[in-house]
Amino acid sequence: MSLVLSEEQELIQQAASEFLKEQTPITHLREMRDSEDPVGFSKALWKEMAELGWAGIPFSEDVGGAGLGLAELGVIVEECGRTLSPYPFLSSVVLAGGAIALGGSEAQKQEILTGLCKGETLLALAFQETGRFSPWAIGTKAEKAGDGFRISGEKLFVLDGHVADHLVVAARTSGSSGEENGITLFLVDPSTQGCTVTRSSMIDSRNAARVALSDVTVTSSAVLGEVDRGAEILNAVFDRATAILSAEMVGIISEVFERTVTYLKEREQFGVRIGTFQALKHRAAEMFCEVELAQAVVLDALRALDEDRPHASRVVSAAKARCSDAASLITCEGLQMHGGIGMTDEEDIGLFLKRAKTAELSFGDAAFHRDRFARLTGF
Amino acid sequence: MPDASLEAFRSELVEWLEANCPASLRPGATSTKEDRDSWQQVYIERGYTMPTWPREYGGGGLSKDEARVLSHEMGRFANWVPVASFFGTSMLGPVLLEFGNEEQKKEHLPKIVSCEIQWCQGYSEPGAGSDLASLQTRAVRDGDKYIINGSKIWTTGANNADWIFCLTRTDPDAAKHDGISFILFDLRQPGVTISPIQLISGASEFCQVFFQDVKAEARNLVGTLNGGWTIAKRLLQHERAMLSGGTGGGGERPQAKKGPVPAPTSALAEAARAHLGEKQGQLADYPLRDRIAQNEMDALCFGLTLKRSGEQAKAGQGPGPATSMFKLYASELNKRRSEILMSVRGAAALGWSGDEFTPLDIMETRGWLRSKGNSIEGGTSEVQLNVIAKRVLGLPD
């Protein structure tokens, strides 16, 4: 597939750009933050986005989805990156929704994905237990109990966990922490006895939660996919999430870069516009190259996953490493070039810095993905 | 999408190759000089060294799609493909097609296609460096000729070239960029002195060239008198595009979905495996492994960026990012790669000559030294950054 947008993708991009600039400019995130909104985004707006077909983009038509790919979803999420829109594409659509689409039974898909596509059901994937991304470091235990399972453990950084109607919980049915085998995915209703969800306050003012599970019992119909083989689903889901998060980062770095170049052209010091200084010119030109490289590799990563290419995971790692490094460079440079004003809460650049850092450290930072790339290439 | 006329072209081409390409040039065979010469002759007659140039100037008259088919089939069919001198094909040719008059095109282009004339580029001057327009070489009109005096430096391949395309000052009183003319002339004439320059890598493709009352035919002035800077700039774009073409990692090749998939390989990682060994299936030196992965990913991203830019151009979405970015990134990437290769090889990388070092060791070491020039020649990296800042980002002067 080509690295330029198709006509359909361009239409999606236009619609997303207009809608998000209108409905969720950065002031929207600020309002949610300053009012300590208990949800963190507007459920009504999410319903509107779903009605535009966005929540169902990657799902099949029989559950109400659009049957499109990550390439199309990436176009929307990139625009979310430009406006810092805190909507649950990653948590509900890609992570938990993706796990259900890949591993769920027909009944599970009909029951949950239909509501997701309508914008009525919110989901979250509870897998992480350590700070640094380490996908198989799962100690949460699920033991056989009657005809079901009893789950105990604690999950961190569960994206949108505080508002999820259903949790997908990764727990260990065999093996020990660090092993890829022995993980099972369960659908858990967060209101079940023993399940406590506490919202975390994060630098990006977005939504994550801590989920404590204390002898939470579920029936065997809550198993997603096969017992002990949850990692197969998670591997695919993490690849998709990593690529989609990279698309959001492309939106972030493009926006920060453009704002910074505009600032260099306008701001005057020492009697001249600061964009005349070669020290800043060269750094701006380097940032331009970083943005171009990130855009190209992310487009290819999304397409590689959609086409189920044999080495798609390699491109995904290249994309995430590139975006993580570029996001760090560009948001730090953007802030530096904005000078003192960049340090103020009033200026948006700091909000981009915080969101970029969150994205950088999620689903593996640049070093994690260089290691993964090396392994996948055989060295 | 298989295009019927393109497929017809392909089958005709294959038929022609079957009939004309000597057996000794087919894959697996060992070619002979006679066969290469005769094959080159046939190939040139079809205009295939420059397949997309018009037939009236000696080219192949093919569309871009047909040229891609030609390149693909040639890669499959023959283990040796005749190529014309790249200064003629990649730099002067496109400029003549755009700015040359009919007489100049008819005179010079066919001889580029046929490899009859080797060209070199007279741009840089001693003391001027990246400041190309500060040139001093003078051309003074005398009847139907220009008389040229001055010196050019970093002239790649001048010692093997027949002709030069040269920036000369034709109006010393005009503003720096306004008094320059673009003139073609024969290097094999009295008054031309060519001295090769030795580089830190030991050898060099560069020369300094001196002109003392050298003559150019007035009809070989390209474009307008004193209007040479426009042509010079356009030629630099072709040069940057050319310089950035070879070092990218390229996107992943399309592969069939079924059947065993060969693991991707990395030449850098292979070298590291040979020199450093492995621990539990991974390169034993973790920090170097990290740097290698970074370089490989950068090359992948760069290849995809080139590919995307090409597709954008094809889809008519503007010129994409400036060729300056490609020149800049290809140079820096290649330099970093050479640095990593030196670290990987350790003491084996320090040999200059002698039997205790393999020819590959010595080649790679000298390659590292030579790579330092990547970000200096063809406009330094700093010049490329200036071009991006000014032309792409529109930052103020």
Short mmCIF file of C-alpha atoms in Angstrom, two decimals, chain A residues 1-5 10 257 261 264-265 273-278 280-286 288-297 299-300 306-312 314-315 317-319 321-322 325 366-367 369-379, chain B residues 251-252 255-257 261-266 269-270 273 278 281-283 286 289-294 296-298 300-308 311-312 315 317 320-322 325 328-329 336 381-386 388-390 392-397:
data_model
loop_
_atom_site.label_atom_id
_atom_site.label_comp_id
_atom_site.label_asym_id
_atom_site.label_seq_id
_atom_site.Cartn_x
_atom_site.Cartn_y
_atom_site.Cartn_z
CA MET A 1 0.00 0.00 0.00
CA SER A 2 1.17 3.46 -0.80
CA LEU A 3 2.53 5.96 1.68
CA VAL A 4 0.22 8.74 0.58
CA LEU A 5 -3.33 8.92 1.87
CA GLU A 10 -8.13 12.18 3.12
CA PHE A 257 6.95 21.74 15.28
CA VAL A 261 8.36 27.54 13.56
CA LEU A 264 10.44 31.69 15.49
CA LYS A 265 9.00 33.83 12.73
CA ARG A 273 13.03 37.98 14.76
CA ILE A 274 14.64 35.03 16.54
CA GLY A 275 14.16 32.85 13.42
CA THR A 276 17.05 34.76 11.86
CA PHE A 277 19.50 33.14 14.30
CA GLN A 278 21.39 30.32 12.65
CA LEU A 280 17.85 28.14 15.96
CA LYS A 281 17.46 27.73 12.19
CA HIS A 282 19.58 24.62 12.10
CA ARG A 283 17.76 23.05 15.01
CA ALA A 284 14.42 23.83 13.39
CA ALA A 285 15.62 22.22 10.15
CA GLU A 286 16.69 19.12 12.09
CA PHE A 288 11.71 19.11 10.24
CA CYS A 289 13.69 16.03 9.19
CA GLU A 290 12.59 14.18 12.32
CA VAL A 291 8.94 14.93 11.59
CA GLU A 292 9.26 13.74 7.98
CA LEU A 293 10.94 10.48 9.00
CA ALA A 294 8.37 9.83 11.71
CA GLN A 295 5.47 10.41 9.35
CA ALA A 296 6.81 7.98 6.76
CA VAL A 297 7.59 5.13 9.13
CA LEU A 299 2.29 5.28 7.78
CA ASP A 300 4.22 2.18 6.79
CA ASP A 306 -3.36 -3.90 7.98
CA GLU A 307 -1.71 -6.01 5.27
CA ASP A 308 -0.53 -8.55 7.82
CA ARG A 309 3.00 -8.28 6.45
CA PRO A 310 5.48 -10.85 7.78
CA HIS A 311 7.81 -8.28 9.32
CA ALA A 312 5.17 -5.81 10.45
CA ARG A 314 9.79 -4.69 13.04
CA VAL A 315 8.34 -1.64 11.34
CA SER A 317 9.21 -0.99 16.61
CA ALA A 318 11.04 1.30 14.20
CA ALA A 319 8.05 3.63 14.26
CA ALA A 321 11.47 4.21 18.60
CA ARG A 322 11.58 6.96 16.00
CA ASP A 325 13.04 10.01 20.18
CA ALA A 366 12.92 3.97 22.24
CA ALA A 367 15.47 1.70 23.96
CA HIS A 369 11.99 -0.93 20.75
CA ARG A 370 15.60 -0.85 19.58
CA ASP A 371 16.12 -4.04 21.55
CA ARG A 372 12.97 -5.55 20.08
CA PHE A 373 13.94 -4.48 16.56
CA ALA A 374 17.34 -6.10 17.00
CA ARG A 375 15.78 -9.34 18.22
CA LEU A 376 13.27 -9.40 15.36
CA THR A 377 16.09 -8.81 12.87
CA GLY A 378 18.08 -11.64 14.39
CA PHE A 379 20.91 -9.87 16.21
CA GLY B 251 11.54 0.16 2.54
CA GLU B 252 10.85 -3.49 3.00
CA GLN B 255 7.06 -10.33 -0.10
CA ALA B 256 4.61 -13.10 -0.74
CA LYS B 257 2.49 -13.76 2.32
CA VAL B 261 9.78 -15.78 5.19
CA PRO B 262 13.50 -15.11 5.13
CA ALA B 263 14.56 -13.25 8.24
CA PRO B 264 15.59 -9.67 7.61
CA THR B 265 19.31 -9.25 7.74
CA SER B 266 21.59 -6.43 8.62
CA ALA B 269 24.91 -6.79 12.47
CA GLU B 270 26.64 -9.48 10.41
CA ARG B 273 28.59 -10.92 14.85
CA GLU B 278 27.15 -13.65 20.40
CA GLY B 281 21.77 -15.48 20.37
CA GLN B 282 22.35 -11.74 20.63
CA LEU B 283 25.33 -9.58 19.81
CA TYR B 286 24.94 -4.56 24.27
CA ARG B 289 23.91 -3.66 19.52
CA ASP B 290 21.77 -0.70 20.52
CA ARG B 291 23.67 1.65 18.21
CA ILE B 292 23.41 -0.83 15.35
CA ALA B 293 19.68 -1.18 15.86
CA GLN B 294 19.35 2.59 15.88
CA GLU B 296 19.30 0.17 10.96
CA MET B 297 16.01 1.73 11.99
CA ASP B 298 17.15 5.15 10.84
CA LEU B 300 14.63 1.99 7.28
CA CYS B 301 12.87 5.26 8.15
CA PHE B 302 14.97 7.16 5.65
CA GLY B 303 14.20 4.67 2.89
CA LEU B 304 10.49 4.98 3.64
CA THR B 305 10.76 8.78 3.60
CA LEU B 306 12.37 8.68 0.16
CA LYS B 307 9.67 6.29 -1.01
CA ARG B 308 6.92 8.49 0.38
CA GLU B 311 4.86 8.75 -4.19
CA GLN B 312 3.81 12.25 -3.17
CA ALA B 315 0.39 11.90 -6.81
CA GLN B 317 1.19 16.55 -3.95
CA GLY B 320 7.58 16.93 -0.83
CA PRO B 321 10.44 17.82 1.44
CA ALA B 322 13.41 19.46 -0.17
CA MET B 325 16.86 16.90 3.61
CA LEU B 328 21.72 15.89 4.72
CA TYR B 329 20.30 12.70 6.14
CA ARG B 336 27.34 7.23 11.68
CA SER B 381 25.31 19.64 6.06
CA GLU B 382 25.20 23.19 7.41
CA VAL B 383 24.37 24.50 3.94
CA GLN B 384 21.58 21.91 3.63
CA LEU B 385 20.19 22.96 7.02
CA ASN B 386 20.20 26.57 5.84
CA ILE B 388 15.70 23.72 4.64
CA ALA B 389 15.31 26.58 7.12
CA LYS B 390 14.96 29.15 4.40
CA VAL B 392 11.10 24.80 3.31
CA LEU B 393 10.34 26.42 6.65
CA GLY B 394 10.42 30.01 5.42
CA LEU B 395 12.47 31.27 8.35
CA PRO B 396 13.59 34.89 7.96
CA ASP B 397 17.05 36.03 6.84
#
